[in-house]
Amino acid sequence: PADISSAFKAQLHLTDATKKEFLVTDWSMTRNPTFYETPAANSWQVFSGKGFLTPPNATEVEANRAQVVNLLGRSTNHIVYRLCNSCSESHKHIYYRRWTPVPSTMDILDLFEDNWVSQTNEMGADFSLYSTYEDAVSNANGWDFCNFDSAGIGFPGNCGPHTWTPTSEWNSLTKDGGQEDVAFFVEKPSPPSTSPSPTHTPTSPAIAAHTDMPSSDPTVIPVSTSSPVTASPVSAAPVSTVPTNLALNGLASAATECYGGFASKTNDGNPGTIAHSCCSRGDWWMVDLGYG
């Protein structure tokens, strides 16, 4: 139509015999509208899509797929976002927040695309679901129900905000049925926050004892907040004498990561977060300072 700018690509989406709607597939327009109010949070990397939301750059997507686990671990909030334009209103925007590190045995791409399973993916312990990005960040209003382990049924199965969802809100890249127009994004690392990350109490009795990573654990180095640091004024000078923290937000990794204590939490600039090992022999932590 003439009233749509050439900068956008429109496709005709026939939803039934009488209703027609235009679906704008320009990537900057498909995200949650609240992101336009808070551009700092609008930092996502697409790694999968189908139907009208198939990503336009296949080469870029393949590169992103290979580093989904890395991006998820490095990001501040560890969130995967599914956009589904063909879904019911309750399932158009779903935010999956990961609480525990992704194990090497998990195929996280298959988890979202084709087989929504419960192994190392327990709701309330390993992850939570939310309807808005703001709820995911603040750990508020999480979904109450999830089911798993139906072959060929991808994310989010019949999970729902309050109860079992009878309609086919799931997606699959290999099985007929489900939703046709979906895309998945992983949140990129963002600048450090000045306020602590929300705490999470796992609902699984098996790991409830590890809630909030107690400071008595010998592998945890607590950050003291009893004496706040006040920055001294720095006089203007042609050359700054303030040292640069090369480790801040650098690519961090560790031999093991447990209880939501991702390696990136050590150097994210947030005193309210810490990394946590799995108490294994030979544990190590490292950060890339950018010199090679």
Short mmCIF file of N, CA and C in Angstrom, two decimals, residues 12 47 65 69 82 85 97 103 143 173 186-187 211 224-225 240 249 252 268 274 276:
data_model
loop_
_atom_site.label_atom_id
_atom_site.label_comp_id
_atom_site.label_asym_id
_atom_site.label_seq_id
_atom_site.Cartn_x
_atom_site.Cartn_y
_atom_site.Cartn_z
N LEU A 12 1.25 -9.80 2.85
CA LEU A 12 -0.17 -10.00 3.09
C LEU A 12 -0.37 -11.32 3.83
N PHE A 47 18.15 -15.57 16.46
CA PHE A 47 18.84 -16.81 16.15
C PHE A 47 17.95 -17.87 15.52
N ARG A 65 23.38 -18.68 15.86
CA ARG A 65 22.98 -19.97 16.42
C ARG A 65 24.15 -20.64 17.13
N VAL A 69 24.37 -20.08 23.38
CA VAL A 69 24.67 -20.40 24.78
C VAL A 69 25.66 -19.38 25.34
N ARG A 82 10.68 -14.98 22.70
CA ARG A 82 9.98 -15.48 21.52
C ARG A 82 8.89 -14.50 21.12
N ASN A 85 3.69 -13.53 16.09
CA ASN A 85 2.62 -12.66 15.61
C ASN A 85 1.32 -13.40 15.36
N ARG A 97 13.56 -16.71 31.11
CA ARG A 97 14.74 -16.29 31.86
C ARG A 97 15.41 -17.50 32.48
N PRO A 103 23.73 -26.67 30.54
CA PRO A 103 24.73 -27.74 30.54
C PRO A 103 25.18 -28.09 29.13
N TRP A 143 4.93 -17.01 35.05
CA TRP A 143 3.87 -17.94 34.66
C TRP A 143 3.76 -19.06 35.70
N LEU A 173 9.79 -26.59 13.99
CA LEU A 173 10.38 -26.44 12.66
C LEU A 173 10.30 -27.73 11.86
N VAL A 186 17.99 -13.72 21.57
CA VAL A 186 18.69 -13.82 22.84
C VAL A 186 19.20 -12.42 23.18
N GLU A 187 19.08 -12.05 24.45
CA GLU A 187 19.49 -10.71 24.87
C GLU A 187 21.01 -10.60 24.87
N THR A 211 19.63 -21.23 47.61
CA THR A 211 19.01 -19.95 47.29
C THR A 211 19.94 -18.78 47.56
N SER A 224 31.62 -6.46 49.87
CA SER A 224 31.20 -5.65 51.00
C SER A 224 30.54 -4.38 50.52
N THR A 225 29.40 -4.08 51.12
CA THR A 225 28.70 -2.83 50.79
C THR A 225 28.55 -1.95 52.02
N SER A 240 43.91 11.74 30.77
CA SER A 240 43.28 11.21 31.97
C SER A 240 44.23 10.27 32.71
N ASN A 249 33.02 -6.09 32.07
CA ASN A 249 32.20 -6.57 30.96
C ASN A 249 32.99 -7.32 29.90
N ALA A 252 33.92 -13.35 30.09
CA ALA A 252 34.32 -14.17 31.23
C ALA A 252 33.91 -15.62 31.01
N ASP A 268 30.57 -7.87 35.88
CA ASP A 268 29.52 -7.11 35.20
C ASP A 268 29.33 -5.72 35.78
N ILE A 274 27.25 -12.19 41.89
CA ILE A 274 28.51 -12.91 42.02
C ILE A 274 28.46 -14.18 41.18
N HIS A 276 29.47 -18.29 40.77
CA HIS A 276 29.48 -19.42 41.70
C HIS A 276 29.95 -20.66 40.95
#
